[in-house]
């Protein structure tokens, strides 16, 4: 996603995003579900995506995870990142928007959602900015406001976080903290 190539309306939506909602499997992970011999679920998360989330949250934009599956691996990762809003085992993600608004004070028009598959379509239609990862199913990509260049679990979330920070004019200041 390049700010230079996207339309003004989309850049405005990015800059006005006050809460980033993320699906997990296929967005924060590649979508693989791995079990060890004891049946323990293992997930692979990108460190780059994690840093992107930390930078976004440190700049004042919280993130929330909204997923249909429950996982101890996700609980560990969300605690590690400092993501306080985790909604797992959710069947109807769009129905959760009212609860999220009550907890955060952020209305759906100021929320962005990143998804990858059919269960994400209803919530994508109700938020201000809908984003699909590059390896999302075609139906999701066709209905998204933006499609990332990176696939889920491999930098897509980092790309979204950077795009929000750049649209707000905060990115250069963040870079400055690392190079000074």
mmCIF file of C-alpha atoms in Angstrom:
data_model
loop_
_atom_site.group_PDB
_atom_site.id
_atom_site.type_symbol
_atom_site.label_atom_id
_atom_site.label_comp_id
_atom_site.label_asym_id
_atom_site.label_seq_id
_atom_site.Cartn_x
_atom_site.Cartn_y
_atom_site.Cartn_z
ATOM 1 C CA UNK A 1 0.000 0.000 0.000
ATOM 2 C CA UNK A 2 1.521 3.249 -1.064
ATOM 3 C CA UNK A 3 -0.056 6.474 0.156
ATOM 4 C CA UNK A 4 0.953 8.118 -3.121
ATOM 5 C CA UNK A 5 -1.084 5.677 -5.203
ATOM 6 C CA UNK A 6 -4.236 5.538 -3.081
ATOM 7 C CA UNK A 7 -7.104 7.946 -3.377
ATOM 8 C CA UNK A 8 -7.625 10.946 -1.135
ATOM 9 C CA UNK A 9 -10.726 9.429 0.479
ATOM 10 C CA UNK A 10 -8.813 6.288 1.460
ATOM 11 C CA UNK A 11 -5.899 8.316 2.854
ATOM 12 C CA UNK A 12 -8.415 10.309 4.921
ATOM 13 C CA UNK A 13 -9.937 7.092 6.262
ATOM 14 C CA UNK A 14 -6.467 5.872 7.236
ATOM 15 C CA UNK A 15 -5.669 9.125 9.030
ATOM 16 C CA UNK A 16 -9.025 9.058 10.863
ATOM 17 C CA UNK A 17 -8.675 5.473 12.091
ATOM 18 C CA UNK A 18 -8.900 5.501 15.900
ATOM 19 C CA UNK A 19 -9.063 1.731 16.423
ATOM 20 C CA UNK A 20 -7.506 -1.076 14.391
ATOM 21 C CA UNK A 21 -9.393 -4.370 14.463
ATOM 22 C CA UNK A 22 -7.594 -7.488 13.288
ATOM 23 C CA UNK A 23 -8.661 -10.995 12.453
ATOM 24 C CA UNK A 24 -6.006 -13.448 13.628
ATOM 25 C CA UNK A 25 -5.705 -16.621 11.528
ATOM 26 C CA UNK A 26 -4.681 -15.539 8.041
ATOM 27 C CA UNK A 27 -3.955 -11.935 9.133
ATOM 28 C CA UNK A 28 -1.638 -12.044 12.166
ATOM 29 C CA UNK A 29 -0.632 -15.577 11.164
ATOM 30 C CA UNK A 30 -0.261 -17.285 7.798
ATOM 31 C CA UNK A 31 -3.435 -19.183 8.560
ATOM 32 C CA UNK A 32 -1.804 -22.513 9.347
ATOM 33 C CA UNK A 33 -2.922 -24.352 12.445
ATOM 34 C CA UNK A 34 -0.214 -26.668 13.762
ATOM 35 C CA UNK A 35 -0.689 -29.211 16.541
ATOM 36 C CA UNK A 36 2.130 -30.951 18.387
ATOM 37 C CA UNK A 37 1.914 -34.622 19.445
ATOM 38 C CA UNK A 38 0.075 -33.625 22.628
ATOM 39 C CA UNK A 39 -2.551 -31.656 20.692
ATOM 40 C CA UNK A 40 -1.158 -28.280 21.692
ATOM 41 C CA UNK A 41 -1.878 -25.651 19.064
ATOM 42 C CA UNK A 42 1.108 -23.711 17.765
ATOM 43 C CA UNK A 43 0.862 -20.405 15.888
ATOM 44 C CA UNK A 44 3.587 -18.474 14.069
ATOM 45 C CA UNK A 45 3.502 -14.680 14.479
ATOM 46 C CA UNK A 46 5.649 -12.126 12.645
ATOM 47 C CA UNK A 47 7.939 -9.982 14.783
ATOM 48 C CA UNK A 48 7.626 -7.213 12.161
ATOM 49 C CA UNK A 49 3.845 -7.223 12.500
ATOM 50 C CA UNK A 50 4.302 -7.076 16.272
ATOM 51 C CA UNK A 51 6.576 -4.050 16.069
ATOM 52 C CA UNK A 52 4.105 -2.320 13.747
ATOM 53 C CA UNK A 53 1.329 -2.871 16.290
ATOM 54 C CA UNK A 54 3.495 -1.584 19.158
ATOM 55 C CA UNK A 55 4.399 1.557 17.191
ATOM 56 C CA UNK A 56 0.751 2.197 16.326
ATOM 57 C CA UNK A 57 -0.416 1.658 19.901
ATOM 58 C CA UNK A 58 2.420 3.798 21.285
ATOM 59 C CA UNK A 59 1.230 6.566 18.935
ATOM 60 C CA UNK A 60 -2.222 6.415 20.548
ATOM 61 C CA UNK A 61 -4.204 4.077 18.301
ATOM 62 C CA UNK A 62 -5.282 0.919 20.111
ATOM 63 C CA UNK A 63 -5.667 -2.448 18.424
ATOM 64 C CA UNK A 64 -8.193 -5.198 19.068
ATOM 65 C CA UNK A 65 -8.156 -8.820 17.969
ATOM 66 C CA UNK A 66 -11.422 -10.301 16.717
ATOM 67 C CA UNK A 67 -11.272 -13.991 15.873
ATOM 68 C CA UNK A 68 -13.493 -17.015 15.605
ATOM 69 C CA UNK A 69 -10.992 -19.333 17.286
ATOM 70 C CA UNK A 70 -9.742 -19.558 20.860
ATOM 71 C CA UNK A 71 -6.066 -20.197 21.415
ATOM 72 C CA UNK A 72 -3.588 -20.046 24.278
ATOM 73 C CA UNK A 73 -0.921 -19.044 21.761
ATOM 74 C CA UNK A 74 -3.003 -15.974 20.903
ATOM 75 C CA UNK A 75 -3.475 -15.146 24.593
ATOM 76 C CA UNK A 76 0.305 -15.223 25.067
ATOM 77 C CA UNK A 77 0.983 -13.115 21.975
ATOM 78 C CA UNK A 78 -1.644 -10.479 22.826
ATOM 79 C CA UNK A 79 -0.223 -10.126 26.363
ATOM 80 C CA UNK A 80 3.297 -9.865 24.912
ATOM 81 C CA UNK A 81 2.207 -7.065 22.565
ATOM 82 C CA UNK A 82 0.073 -5.270 25.133
ATOM 83 C CA UNK A 83 -3.144 -5.747 23.153
ATOM 84 C CA UNK A 84 -5.825 -5.503 25.821
ATOM 85 C CA UNK A 85 -8.905 -6.029 23.645
ATOM 86 C CA UNK A 86 -9.096 -9.648 22.545
ATOM 87 C CA UNK A 87 -12.384 -11.100 21.381
ATOM 88 C CA UNK A 88 -11.930 -14.791 20.620
ATOM 89 C CA UNK A 89 -14.462 -17.508 19.907
ATOM 90 C CA UNK A 90 -16.574 -14.927 18.051
ATOM 91 C CA UNK A 91 -19.115 -16.311 15.601
ATOM 92 C CA UNK A 92 -20.567 -13.005 14.386
ATOM 93 C CA UNK A 93 -17.826 -10.373 14.281
ATOM 94 C CA UNK A 94 -20.120 -7.590 13.075
ATOM 95 C CA UNK A 95 -22.458 -8.105 16.043
ATOM 96 C CA UNK A 96 -19.499 -7.360 18.315
ATOM 97 C CA UNK A 97 -19.116 -3.764 17.085
ATOM 98 C CA UNK A 98 -21.566 -2.366 19.651
ATOM 99 C CA UNK A 99 -19.637 -3.942 22.514
ATOM 100 C CA UNK A 100 -16.335 -2.695 21.104
ATOM 101 C CA UNK A 101 -17.776 0.814 20.793
ATOM 102 C CA UNK A 102 -18.955 0.725 24.434
ATOM 103 C CA UNK A 103 -15.528 -0.415 25.647
ATOM 104 C CA UNK A 104 -13.499 2.029 23.556
ATOM 105 C CA UNK A 105 -15.746 5.004 22.809
ATOM 106 C CA UNK A 106 -14.817 4.614 19.137
ATOM 107 C CA UNK A 107 -17.641 4.328 16.610
ATOM 108 C CA UNK A 108 -17.499 1.911 13.669
ATOM 109 C CA UNK A 109 -16.858 4.784 11.212
ATOM 110 C CA UNK A 110 -13.496 5.378 12.934
ATOM 111 C CA UNK A 111 -12.527 1.709 12.997
ATOM 112 C CA UNK A 112 -10.474 -0.194 10.430
ATOM 113 C CA UNK A 113 -10.692 -3.970 10.118
ATOM 114 C CA UNK A 114 -8.152 -6.277 8.473
ATOM 115 C CA UNK A 115 -9.483 -9.610 7.264
ATOM 116 C CA UNK A 116 -8.821 -12.469 4.897
ATOM 117 C CA UNK A 117 -11.813 -14.773 4.531
ATOM 118 C CA UNK A 118 -15.587 -14.968 4.180
ATOM 119 C CA UNK A 119 -16.481 -14.696 7.916
ATOM 120 C CA UNK A 120 -14.834 -11.243 7.851
ATOM 121 C CA UNK A 121 -17.165 -9.773 5.204
ATOM 122 C CA UNK A 122 -19.999 -8.666 7.535
ATOM 123 C CA UNK A 123 -17.723 -6.649 9.829
ATOM 124 C CA UNK A 124 -15.802 -5.236 6.860
ATOM 125 C CA UNK A 125 -19.056 -3.755 5.529
ATOM 126 C CA UNK A 126 -19.761 -1.950 8.827
ATOM 127 C CA UNK A 127 -16.439 -0.272 9.631
ATOM 128 C CA UNK A 128 -15.029 2.949 8.215
ATOM 129 C CA UNK A 129 -12.080 1.258 6.486
ATOM 130 C CA UNK A 130 -11.940 -2.353 5.332
ATOM 131 C CA UNK A 131 -8.587 -3.912 4.490
ATOM 132 C CA UNK A 132 -7.754 -7.308 3.005
ATOM 133 C CA UNK A 133 -4.391 -9.027 3.141
ATOM 134 C CA UNK A 134 -2.906 -9.847 -0.261
ATOM 135 C CA UNK A 135 -3.593 -13.566 0.062
ATOM 136 C CA UNK A 136 -7.216 -13.113 1.163
ATOM 137 C CA UNK A 137 -9.921 -14.871 -0.799
ATOM 138 C CA UNK A 138 -11.069 -13.000 -3.902
ATOM 139 C CA UNK A 139 -14.465 -12.107 -2.435
ATOM 140 C CA UNK A 140 -12.796 -10.285 0.466
ATOM 141 C CA UNK A 141 -10.258 -8.481 -1.732
ATOM 142 C CA UNK A 142 -13.013 -7.340 -4.117
ATOM 143 C CA UNK A 143 -14.975 -5.755 -1.258
ATOM 144 C CA UNK A 144 -12.052 -4.158 0.619
ATOM 145 C CA UNK A 145 -11.150 -0.467 0.513
ATOM 146 C CA UNK A 146 -7.469 -1.476 0.519
ATOM 147 C CA UNK A 147 -5.467 -4.628 -0.175
ATOM 148 C CA UNK A 148 -2.022 -5.023 1.350
ATOM 149 C CA UNK A 149 1.011 -5.957 -0.712
ATOM 150 C CA UNK A 150 2.206 -8.408 1.955
ATOM 151 C CA UNK A 151 0.375 -11.624 2.813
ATOM 152 C CA UNK A 152 -1.150 -12.393 6.183
ATOM 153 C CA UNK A 153 1.360 -13.367 8.840
ATOM 154 C CA UNK A 154 4.218 -11.936 6.789
ATOM 155 C CA UNK A 155 4.140 -8.166 7.159
ATOM 156 C CA UNK A 156 0.564 -7.258 6.188
ATOM 157 C CA UNK A 157 -0.243 -5.897 9.653
ATOM 158 C CA UNK A 158 3.025 -3.954 9.732
ATOM 159 C CA UNK A 159 2.101 -2.451 6.359
ATOM 160 C CA UNK A 160 -1.307 -1.353 7.675
ATOM 161 C CA UNK A 161 0.165 0.146 10.852
ATOM 162 C CA UNK A 162 2.809 2.063 8.896
ATOM 163 C CA UNK A 163 0.173 3.336 6.456
ATOM 164 C CA UNK A 164 -1.962 4.702 9.310
ATOM 165 C CA UNK A 165 1.063 6.368 10.912
ATOM 166 C CA UNK A 166 2.213 7.832 7.571
ATOM 167 C CA UNK A 167 -1.283 9.125 6.783
ATOM 168 C CA UNK A 168 -1.196 10.979 10.117
ATOM 169 C CA UNK A 169 2.259 12.395 9.415
ATOM 170 C CA UNK A 170 3.811 10.529 12.361
ATOM 171 C CA UNK A 171 6.121 8.104 10.569
ATOM 172 C CA UNK A 172 9.160 10.348 10.177
ATOM 173 C CA UNK A 173 9.089 11.183 13.898
ATOM 174 C CA UNK A 174 9.019 7.480 14.715
ATOM 175 C CA UNK A 175 11.960 6.825 12.401
ATOM 176 C CA UNK A 176 13.783 9.711 14.088
ATOM 177 C CA UNK A 177 13.550 7.957 17.462
ATOM 178 C CA UNK A 178 15.457 4.991 16.031
ATOM 179 C CA UNK A 179 18.164 6.851 14.143
ATOM 180 C CA UNK A 180 19.020 9.581 16.655
#
